[in-house]
mmCIF file of C-alpha atoms in Angstrom:
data_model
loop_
_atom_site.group_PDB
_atom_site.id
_atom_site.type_symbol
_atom_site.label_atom_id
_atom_site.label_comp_id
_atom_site.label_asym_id
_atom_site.label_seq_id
_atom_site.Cartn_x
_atom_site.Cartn_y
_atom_site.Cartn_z
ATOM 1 C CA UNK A 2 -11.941 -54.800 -30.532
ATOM 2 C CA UNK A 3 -12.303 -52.579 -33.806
ATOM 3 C CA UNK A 4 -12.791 -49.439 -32.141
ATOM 4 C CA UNK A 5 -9.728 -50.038 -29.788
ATOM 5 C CA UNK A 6 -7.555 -50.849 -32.655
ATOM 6 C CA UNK A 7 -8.357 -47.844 -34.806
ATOM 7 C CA UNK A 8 -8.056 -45.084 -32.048
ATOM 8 C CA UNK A 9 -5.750 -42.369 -32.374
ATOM 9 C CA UNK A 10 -3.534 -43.529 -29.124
ATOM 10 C CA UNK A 11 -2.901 -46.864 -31.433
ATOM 11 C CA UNK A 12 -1.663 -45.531 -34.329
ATOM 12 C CA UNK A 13 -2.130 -42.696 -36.871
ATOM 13 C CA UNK A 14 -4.954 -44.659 -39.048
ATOM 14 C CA UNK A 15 -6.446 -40.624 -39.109
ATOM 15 C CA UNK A 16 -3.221 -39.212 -40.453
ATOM 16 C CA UNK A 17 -4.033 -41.229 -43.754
ATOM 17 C CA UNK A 18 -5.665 -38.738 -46.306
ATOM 18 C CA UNK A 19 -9.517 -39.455 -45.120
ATOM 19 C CA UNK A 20 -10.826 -38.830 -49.059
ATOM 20 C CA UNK A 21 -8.791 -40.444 -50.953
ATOM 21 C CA UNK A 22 -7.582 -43.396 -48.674
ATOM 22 C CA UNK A 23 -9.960 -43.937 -45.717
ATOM 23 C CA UNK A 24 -13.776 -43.145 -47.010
ATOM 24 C CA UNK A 25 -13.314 -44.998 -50.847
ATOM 25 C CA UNK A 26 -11.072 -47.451 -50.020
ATOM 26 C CA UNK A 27 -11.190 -48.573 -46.270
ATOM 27 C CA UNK A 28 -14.887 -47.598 -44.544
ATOM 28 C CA UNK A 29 -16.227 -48.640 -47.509
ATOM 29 C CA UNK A 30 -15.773 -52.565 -46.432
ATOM 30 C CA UNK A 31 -17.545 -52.175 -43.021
ATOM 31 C CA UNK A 32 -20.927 -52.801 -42.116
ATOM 32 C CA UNK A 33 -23.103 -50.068 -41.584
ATOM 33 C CA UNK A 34 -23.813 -51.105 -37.859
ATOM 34 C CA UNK A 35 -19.519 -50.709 -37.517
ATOM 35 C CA UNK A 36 -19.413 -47.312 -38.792
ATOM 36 C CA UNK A 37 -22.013 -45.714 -36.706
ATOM 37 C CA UNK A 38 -20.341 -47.405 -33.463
ATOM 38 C CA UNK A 39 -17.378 -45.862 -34.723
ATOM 39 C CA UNK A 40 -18.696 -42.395 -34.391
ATOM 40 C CA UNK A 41 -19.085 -42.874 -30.504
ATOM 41 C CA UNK A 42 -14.521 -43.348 -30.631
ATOM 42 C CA UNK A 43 -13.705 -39.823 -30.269
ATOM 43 C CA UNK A 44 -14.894 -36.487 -32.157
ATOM 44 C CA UNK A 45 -12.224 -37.476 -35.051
ATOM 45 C CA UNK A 46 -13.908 -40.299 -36.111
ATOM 46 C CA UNK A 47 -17.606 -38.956 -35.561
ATOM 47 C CA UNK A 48 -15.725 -36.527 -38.432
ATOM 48 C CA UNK A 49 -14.996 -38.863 -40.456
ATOM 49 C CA UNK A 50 -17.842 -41.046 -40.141
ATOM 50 C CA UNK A 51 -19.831 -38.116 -41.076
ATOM 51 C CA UNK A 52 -17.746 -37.460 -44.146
ATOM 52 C CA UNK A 53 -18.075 -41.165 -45.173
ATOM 53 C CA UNK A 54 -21.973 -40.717 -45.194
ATOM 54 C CA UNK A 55 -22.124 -38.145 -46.818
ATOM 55 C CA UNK A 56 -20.013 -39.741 -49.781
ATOM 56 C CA UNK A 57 -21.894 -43.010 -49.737
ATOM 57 C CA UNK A 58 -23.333 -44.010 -52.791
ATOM 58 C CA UNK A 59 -25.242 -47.395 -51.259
ATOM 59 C CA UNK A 60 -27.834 -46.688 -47.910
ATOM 60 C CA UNK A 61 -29.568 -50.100 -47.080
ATOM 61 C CA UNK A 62 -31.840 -49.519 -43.964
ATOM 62 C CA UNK A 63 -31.318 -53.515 -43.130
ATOM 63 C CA UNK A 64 -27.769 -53.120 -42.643
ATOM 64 C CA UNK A 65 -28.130 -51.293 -39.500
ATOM 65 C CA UNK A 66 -29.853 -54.191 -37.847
ATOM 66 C CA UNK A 67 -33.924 -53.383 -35.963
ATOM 67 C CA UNK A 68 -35.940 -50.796 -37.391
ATOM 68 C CA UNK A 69 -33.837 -47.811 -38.279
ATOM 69 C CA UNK A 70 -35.535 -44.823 -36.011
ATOM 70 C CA UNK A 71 -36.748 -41.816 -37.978
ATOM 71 C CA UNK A 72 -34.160 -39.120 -36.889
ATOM 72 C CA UNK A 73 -31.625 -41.597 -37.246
ATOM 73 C CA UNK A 74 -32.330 -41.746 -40.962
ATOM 74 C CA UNK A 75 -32.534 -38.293 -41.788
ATOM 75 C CA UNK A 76 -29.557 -37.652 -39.767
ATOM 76 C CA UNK A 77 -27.680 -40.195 -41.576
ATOM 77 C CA UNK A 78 -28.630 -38.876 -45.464
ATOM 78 C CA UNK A 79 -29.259 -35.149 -44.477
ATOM 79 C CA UNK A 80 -26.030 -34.249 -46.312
ATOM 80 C CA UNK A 81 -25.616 -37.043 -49.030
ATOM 81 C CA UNK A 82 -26.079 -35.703 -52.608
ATOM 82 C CA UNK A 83 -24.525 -38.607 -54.633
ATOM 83 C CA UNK A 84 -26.759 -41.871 -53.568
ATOM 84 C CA UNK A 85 -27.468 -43.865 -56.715
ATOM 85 C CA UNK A 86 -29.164 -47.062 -54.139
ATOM 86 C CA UNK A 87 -31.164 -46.320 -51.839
ATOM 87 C CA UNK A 88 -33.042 -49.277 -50.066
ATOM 88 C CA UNK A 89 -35.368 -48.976 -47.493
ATOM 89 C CA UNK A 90 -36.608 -51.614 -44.880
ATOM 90 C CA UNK A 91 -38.211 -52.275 -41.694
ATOM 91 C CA UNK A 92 -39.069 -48.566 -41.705
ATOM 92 C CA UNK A 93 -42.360 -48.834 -42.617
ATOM 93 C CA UNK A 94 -43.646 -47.709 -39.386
ATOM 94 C CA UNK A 95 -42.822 -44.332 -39.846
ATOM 95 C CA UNK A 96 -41.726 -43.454 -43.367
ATOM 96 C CA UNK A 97 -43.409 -40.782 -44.743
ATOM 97 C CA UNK A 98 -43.169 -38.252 -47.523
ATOM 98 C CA UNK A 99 -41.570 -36.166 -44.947
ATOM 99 C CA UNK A 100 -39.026 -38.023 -44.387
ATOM 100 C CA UNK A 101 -38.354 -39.072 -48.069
ATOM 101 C CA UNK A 102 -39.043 -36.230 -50.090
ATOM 102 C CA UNK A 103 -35.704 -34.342 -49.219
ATOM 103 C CA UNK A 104 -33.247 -37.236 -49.730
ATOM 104 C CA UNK A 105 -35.180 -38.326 -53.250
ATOM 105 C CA UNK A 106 -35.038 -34.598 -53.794
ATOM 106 C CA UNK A 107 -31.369 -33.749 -53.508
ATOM 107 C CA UNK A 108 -29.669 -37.470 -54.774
ATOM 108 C CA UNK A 109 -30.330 -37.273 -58.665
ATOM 109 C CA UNK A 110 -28.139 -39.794 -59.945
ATOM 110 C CA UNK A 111 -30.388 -42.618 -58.070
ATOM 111 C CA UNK A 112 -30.215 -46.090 -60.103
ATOM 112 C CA UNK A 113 -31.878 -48.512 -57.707
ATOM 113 C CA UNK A 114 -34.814 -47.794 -55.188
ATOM 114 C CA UNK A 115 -36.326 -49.949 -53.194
ATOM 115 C CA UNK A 116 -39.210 -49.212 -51.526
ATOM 116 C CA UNK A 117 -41.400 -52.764 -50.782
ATOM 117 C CA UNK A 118 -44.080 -52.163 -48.230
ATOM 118 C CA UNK A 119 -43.235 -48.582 -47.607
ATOM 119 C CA UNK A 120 -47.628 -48.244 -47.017
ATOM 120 C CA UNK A 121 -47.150 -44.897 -45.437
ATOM 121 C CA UNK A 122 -45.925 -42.776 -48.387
ATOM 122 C CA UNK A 123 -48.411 -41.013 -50.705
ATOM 123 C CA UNK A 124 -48.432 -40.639 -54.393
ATOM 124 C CA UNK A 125 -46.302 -37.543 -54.348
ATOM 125 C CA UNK A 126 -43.321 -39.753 -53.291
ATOM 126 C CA UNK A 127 -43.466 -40.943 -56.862
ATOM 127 C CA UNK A 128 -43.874 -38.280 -58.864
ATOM 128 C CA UNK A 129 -40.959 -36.664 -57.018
ATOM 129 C CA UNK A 130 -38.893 -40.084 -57.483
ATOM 130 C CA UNK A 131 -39.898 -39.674 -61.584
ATOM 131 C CA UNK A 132 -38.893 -36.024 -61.861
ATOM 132 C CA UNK A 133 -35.822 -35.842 -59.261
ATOM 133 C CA UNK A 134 -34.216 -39.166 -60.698
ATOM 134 C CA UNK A 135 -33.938 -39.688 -64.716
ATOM 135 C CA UNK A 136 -31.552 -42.172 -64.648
ATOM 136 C CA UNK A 137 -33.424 -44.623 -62.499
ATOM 137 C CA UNK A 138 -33.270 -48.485 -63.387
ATOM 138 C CA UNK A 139 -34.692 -50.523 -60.877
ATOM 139 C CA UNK A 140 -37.453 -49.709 -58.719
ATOM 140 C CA UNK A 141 -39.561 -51.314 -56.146
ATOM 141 C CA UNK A 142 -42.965 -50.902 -54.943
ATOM 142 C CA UNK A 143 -44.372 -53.883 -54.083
ATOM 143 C CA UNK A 144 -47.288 -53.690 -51.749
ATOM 144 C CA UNK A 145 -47.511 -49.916 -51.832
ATOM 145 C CA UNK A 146 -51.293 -49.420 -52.457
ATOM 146 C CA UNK A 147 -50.774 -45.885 -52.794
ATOM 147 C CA UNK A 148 -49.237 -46.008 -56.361
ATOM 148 C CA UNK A 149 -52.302 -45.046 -58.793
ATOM 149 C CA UNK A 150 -52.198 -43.942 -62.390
ATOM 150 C CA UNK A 151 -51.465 -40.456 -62.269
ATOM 151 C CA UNK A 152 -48.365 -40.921 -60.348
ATOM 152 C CA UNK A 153 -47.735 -44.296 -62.767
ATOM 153 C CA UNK A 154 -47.742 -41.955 -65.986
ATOM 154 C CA UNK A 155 -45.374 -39.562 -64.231
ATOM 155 C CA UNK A 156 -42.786 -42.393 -63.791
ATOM 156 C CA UNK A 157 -42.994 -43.322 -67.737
ATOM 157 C CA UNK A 158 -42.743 -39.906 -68.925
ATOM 158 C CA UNK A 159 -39.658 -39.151 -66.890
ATOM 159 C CA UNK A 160 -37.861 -42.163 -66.322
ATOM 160 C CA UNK A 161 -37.310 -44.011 -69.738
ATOM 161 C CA UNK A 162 -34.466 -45.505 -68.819
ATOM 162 C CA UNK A 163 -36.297 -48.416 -66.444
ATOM 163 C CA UNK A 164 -35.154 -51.824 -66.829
ATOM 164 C CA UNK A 165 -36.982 -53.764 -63.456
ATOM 165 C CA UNK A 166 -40.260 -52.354 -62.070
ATOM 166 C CA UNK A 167 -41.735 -54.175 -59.125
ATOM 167 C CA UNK A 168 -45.655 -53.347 -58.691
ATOM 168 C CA UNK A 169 -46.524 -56.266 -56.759
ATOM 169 C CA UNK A 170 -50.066 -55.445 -55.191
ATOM 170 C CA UNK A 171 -50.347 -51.818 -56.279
ATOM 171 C CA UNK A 172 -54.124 -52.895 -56.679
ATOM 172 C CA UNK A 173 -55.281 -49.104 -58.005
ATOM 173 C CA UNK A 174 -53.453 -49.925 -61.387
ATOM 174 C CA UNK A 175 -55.811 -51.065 -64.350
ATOM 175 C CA UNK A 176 -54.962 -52.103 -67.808
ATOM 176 C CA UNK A 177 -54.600 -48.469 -69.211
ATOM 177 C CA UNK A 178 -51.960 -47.450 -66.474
ATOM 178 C CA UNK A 179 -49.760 -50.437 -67.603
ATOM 179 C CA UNK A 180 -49.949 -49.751 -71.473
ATOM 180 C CA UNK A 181 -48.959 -46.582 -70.920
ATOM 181 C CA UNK A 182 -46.061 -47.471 -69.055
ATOM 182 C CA UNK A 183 -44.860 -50.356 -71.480
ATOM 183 C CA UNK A 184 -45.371 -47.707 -74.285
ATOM 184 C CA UNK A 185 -43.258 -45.326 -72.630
ATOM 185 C CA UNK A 186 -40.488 -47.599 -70.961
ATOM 186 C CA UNK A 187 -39.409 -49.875 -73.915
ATOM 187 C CA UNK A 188 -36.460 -51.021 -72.069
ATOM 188 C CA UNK A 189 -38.317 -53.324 -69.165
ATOM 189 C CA UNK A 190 -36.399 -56.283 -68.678
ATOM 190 C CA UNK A 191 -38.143 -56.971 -65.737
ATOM 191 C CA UNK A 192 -41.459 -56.723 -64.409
ATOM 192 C CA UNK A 193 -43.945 -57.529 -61.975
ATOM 193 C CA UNK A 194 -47.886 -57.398 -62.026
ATOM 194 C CA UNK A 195 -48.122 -59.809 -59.872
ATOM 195 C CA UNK A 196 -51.551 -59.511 -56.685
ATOM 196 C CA UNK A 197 -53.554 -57.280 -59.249
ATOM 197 C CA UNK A 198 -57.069 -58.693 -59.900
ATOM 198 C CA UNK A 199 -56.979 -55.558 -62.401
ATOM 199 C CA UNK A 200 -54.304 -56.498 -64.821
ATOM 200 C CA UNK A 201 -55.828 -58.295 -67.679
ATOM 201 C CA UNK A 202 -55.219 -59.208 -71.636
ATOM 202 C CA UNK A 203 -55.222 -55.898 -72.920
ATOM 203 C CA UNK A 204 -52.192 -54.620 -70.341
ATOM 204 C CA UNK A 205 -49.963 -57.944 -70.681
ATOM 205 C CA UNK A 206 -50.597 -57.505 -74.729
ATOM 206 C CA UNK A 207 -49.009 -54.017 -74.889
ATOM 207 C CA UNK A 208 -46.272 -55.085 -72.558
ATOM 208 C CA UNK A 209 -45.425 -58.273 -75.047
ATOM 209 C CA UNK A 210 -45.249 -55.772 -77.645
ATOM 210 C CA UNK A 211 -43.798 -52.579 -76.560
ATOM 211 C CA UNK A 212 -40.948 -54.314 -74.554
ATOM 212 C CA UNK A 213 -39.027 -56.588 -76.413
ATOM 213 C CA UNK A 214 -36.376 -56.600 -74.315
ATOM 214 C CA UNK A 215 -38.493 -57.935 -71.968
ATOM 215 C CA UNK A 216 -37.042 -61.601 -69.771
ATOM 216 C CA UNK A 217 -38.993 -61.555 -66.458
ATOM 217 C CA UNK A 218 -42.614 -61.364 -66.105
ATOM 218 C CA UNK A 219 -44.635 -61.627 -62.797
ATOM 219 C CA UNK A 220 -48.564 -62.121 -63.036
ATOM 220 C CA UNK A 221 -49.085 -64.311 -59.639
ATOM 221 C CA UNK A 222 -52.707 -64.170 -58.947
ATOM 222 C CA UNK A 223 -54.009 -62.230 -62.184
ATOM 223 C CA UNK A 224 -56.983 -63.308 -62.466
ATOM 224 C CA UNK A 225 -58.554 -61.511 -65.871
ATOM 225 C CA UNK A 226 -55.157 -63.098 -68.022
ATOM 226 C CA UNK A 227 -56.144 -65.637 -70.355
ATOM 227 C CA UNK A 228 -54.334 -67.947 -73.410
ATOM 228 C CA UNK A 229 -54.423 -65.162 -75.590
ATOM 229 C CA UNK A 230 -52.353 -62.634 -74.112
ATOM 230 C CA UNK A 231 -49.556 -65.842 -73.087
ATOM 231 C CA UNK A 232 -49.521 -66.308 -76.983
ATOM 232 C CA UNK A 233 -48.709 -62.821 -77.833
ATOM 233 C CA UNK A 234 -45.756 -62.796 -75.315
ATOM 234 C CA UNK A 235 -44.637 -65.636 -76.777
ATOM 235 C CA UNK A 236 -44.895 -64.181 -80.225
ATOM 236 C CA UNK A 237 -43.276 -60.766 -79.168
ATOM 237 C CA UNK A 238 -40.921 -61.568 -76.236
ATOM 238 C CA UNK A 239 -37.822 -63.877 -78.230
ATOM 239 C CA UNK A 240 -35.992 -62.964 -74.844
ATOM 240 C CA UNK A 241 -38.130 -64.300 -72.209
ATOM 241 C CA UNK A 242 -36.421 -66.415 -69.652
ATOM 242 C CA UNK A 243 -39.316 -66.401 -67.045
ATOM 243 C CA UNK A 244 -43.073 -66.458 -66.549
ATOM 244 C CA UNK A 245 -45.328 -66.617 -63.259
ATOM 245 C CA UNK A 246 -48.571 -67.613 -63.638
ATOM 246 C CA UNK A 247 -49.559 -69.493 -60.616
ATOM 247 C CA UNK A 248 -53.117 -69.184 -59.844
ATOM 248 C CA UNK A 249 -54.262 -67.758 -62.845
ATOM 249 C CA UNK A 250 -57.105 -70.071 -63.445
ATOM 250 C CA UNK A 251 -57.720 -68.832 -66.931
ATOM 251 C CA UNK A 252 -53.923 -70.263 -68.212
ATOM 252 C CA UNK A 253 -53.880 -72.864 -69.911
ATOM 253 C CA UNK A 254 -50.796 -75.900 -71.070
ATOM 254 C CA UNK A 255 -52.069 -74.929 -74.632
ATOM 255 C CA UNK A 256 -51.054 -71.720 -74.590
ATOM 256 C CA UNK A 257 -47.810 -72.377 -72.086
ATOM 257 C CA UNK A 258 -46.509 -75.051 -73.960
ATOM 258 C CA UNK A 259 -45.541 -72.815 -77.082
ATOM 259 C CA UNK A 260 -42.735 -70.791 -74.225
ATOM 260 C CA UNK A 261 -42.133 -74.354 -72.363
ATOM 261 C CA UNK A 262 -40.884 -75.691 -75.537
ATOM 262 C CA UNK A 263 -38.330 -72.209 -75.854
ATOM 263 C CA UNK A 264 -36.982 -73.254 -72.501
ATOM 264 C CA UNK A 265 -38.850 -70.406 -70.741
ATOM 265 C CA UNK A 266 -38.975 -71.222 -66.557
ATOM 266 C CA UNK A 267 -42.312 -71.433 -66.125
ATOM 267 C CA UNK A 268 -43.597 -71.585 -61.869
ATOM 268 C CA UNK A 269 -46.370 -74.006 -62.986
ATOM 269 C CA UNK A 270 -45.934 -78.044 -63.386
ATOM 270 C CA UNK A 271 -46.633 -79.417 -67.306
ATOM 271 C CA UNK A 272 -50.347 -81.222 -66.624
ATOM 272 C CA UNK A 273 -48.694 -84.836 -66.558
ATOM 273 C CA UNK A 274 -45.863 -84.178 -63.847
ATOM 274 C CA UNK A 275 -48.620 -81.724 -61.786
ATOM 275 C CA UNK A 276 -51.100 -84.868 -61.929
ATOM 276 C CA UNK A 277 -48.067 -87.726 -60.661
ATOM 277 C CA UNK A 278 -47.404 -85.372 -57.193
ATOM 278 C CA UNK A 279 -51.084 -84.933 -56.935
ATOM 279 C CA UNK A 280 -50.959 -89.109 -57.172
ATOM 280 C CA UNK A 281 -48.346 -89.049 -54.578
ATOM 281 C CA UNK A 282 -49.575 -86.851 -51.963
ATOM 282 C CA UNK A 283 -52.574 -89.216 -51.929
ATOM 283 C CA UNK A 284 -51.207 -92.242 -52.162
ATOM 284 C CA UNK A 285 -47.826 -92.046 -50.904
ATOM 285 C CA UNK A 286 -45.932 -92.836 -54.439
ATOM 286 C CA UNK A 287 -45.627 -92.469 -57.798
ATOM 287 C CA UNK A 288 -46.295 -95.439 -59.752
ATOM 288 C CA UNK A 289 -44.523 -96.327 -62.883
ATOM 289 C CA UNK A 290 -46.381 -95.092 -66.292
ATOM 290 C CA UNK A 291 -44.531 -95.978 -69.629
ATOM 291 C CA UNK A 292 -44.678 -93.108 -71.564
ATOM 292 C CA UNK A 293 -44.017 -94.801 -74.756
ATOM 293 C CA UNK A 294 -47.447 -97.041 -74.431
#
């Protein structure tokens, strides 16, 4: 119903000026899935459809529905120069550094990349991310097990300006990789170390006190944190709004109290509420206990 109402025989929607009216202020509001049907209309609109891509500042591979096929998404961003998001999903099948090298290589102004289980690119995709894209902000690479320290120092040096970094399960990382980074990135707001059996005192220490700006912290599953470390973020971090520490074993209420006091979220129950569910999962209640006794 779309495509018959926007074809030429229908009215002159093409006459309107296709830079200045259709692309920023019209295609801009349809889905992804919409415009490439559009393209199949007539030659004028596989013009302008082409156009529009090429101007789009915002590619999310989810928007098009299934798995996005590989020539479809070089097709799609072979002549886009001005992306500043670019997030990729369900393409993990077949994403390479071949694919991604050229679009991270010619779209500089890049803000936001998401790349969560992308398990087929290499380090190189990385380092070419660090030195194509200074201005980066946010980026994503949760479960990518090929980000290692080399390419880690890369991102630091080049791309200062980070405010969220997502290394969930990026298991090659060690403390040294992460102090480096906090050293050089000062302006982490957000960050997860979350799946890393290799992330310890020493690297959530350096990141308590090299970013101060610092509100969301991830360690899920870190095994080698302890008390001490928890009490230097609380020291260092005035602004921290969250902390996960589920399953590290070596955490204590002692040391979690100090940020449950600040109001800090916290994913873990204080002892005395954790022990009342534990009573009623076995029992089937939870009996009255006057706290005042």
């Amino acid at each position: 119903c779309l495509m018959m109402s926007l074809t030429p025989s229908r009215g002159c929607l093409l006459d309107l000026p296709w830079e200045d009216i259709l692309v920023p202020h019209i295609l801009c509001h349809l889905p992804l899935q919409q415009l490439l049907s559009l393209q199949r209309v007539s030659k004028s609109f596989q013009s302008l459809i082409q156009l529009y891509l090429a101007n789009m500042r915002c590619f999310d591979s989810s928007q098009i529905g299934p798995p996005i096929p590989r020539a479809a998404f070089v097709n799609l961003l072979k002549d886009n120069e001005v992306l500043q998001q670019l997030v990729l999903q369900n393409c993990s099948e077949w994403l390479t550094d071949r694919e991604l090298l050229p679009v991270i290589g010619q779209n500089h102004h890049l803000h936001q990349i998401q790349l969560k289980g992308c398990a087929q690119l290499s380090r190189h995709a990385l380092v070419a991310i660090s030195l194509s894209c200074p201005n980066l902000r946010h980026l994503s690479l949760a479960h990518c097990e090929w980000v290692d320290s080399l390419s880690l120092r890369s991102l630091a040096d080049h791309c200062k300006a980070l405010e969220a970094l997502d290394l969930t399960a990026c298991r090659q990382l060690k403390d040294e990789a992460i102090c480096y980074l906090a050293q050089k990135c000062g302006r982490l707001k957000s960050l997860s170390l979350a799946v890393n059996a290799n992330v310890g005192d020493v690297a959530v220490e350096e990141v308590a006190k090299s970013c101060p700006e610092l509100e969301h912290l991830d360690l899920t599953g870190c095994l080698r944190v302890k008390n001490d470390s928890i009490r230097v973020l609380a020291e260092y971090c005035p602004k921290l709004r969250s902390l996960k520490v589920k399953h590290c074993h070596n955490v204590a209420e002692s040391s979690l109290s100090i940020l449950r006091s600040r109001g800090v979220e916290l994913d873990v129950e204080p002892p005395l509420q954790r022990a009342l569910v534990l009573l009623q999962d076995v029992v089937g209640f939870a009996p009255f206990i006057n706290l005042q006794i």
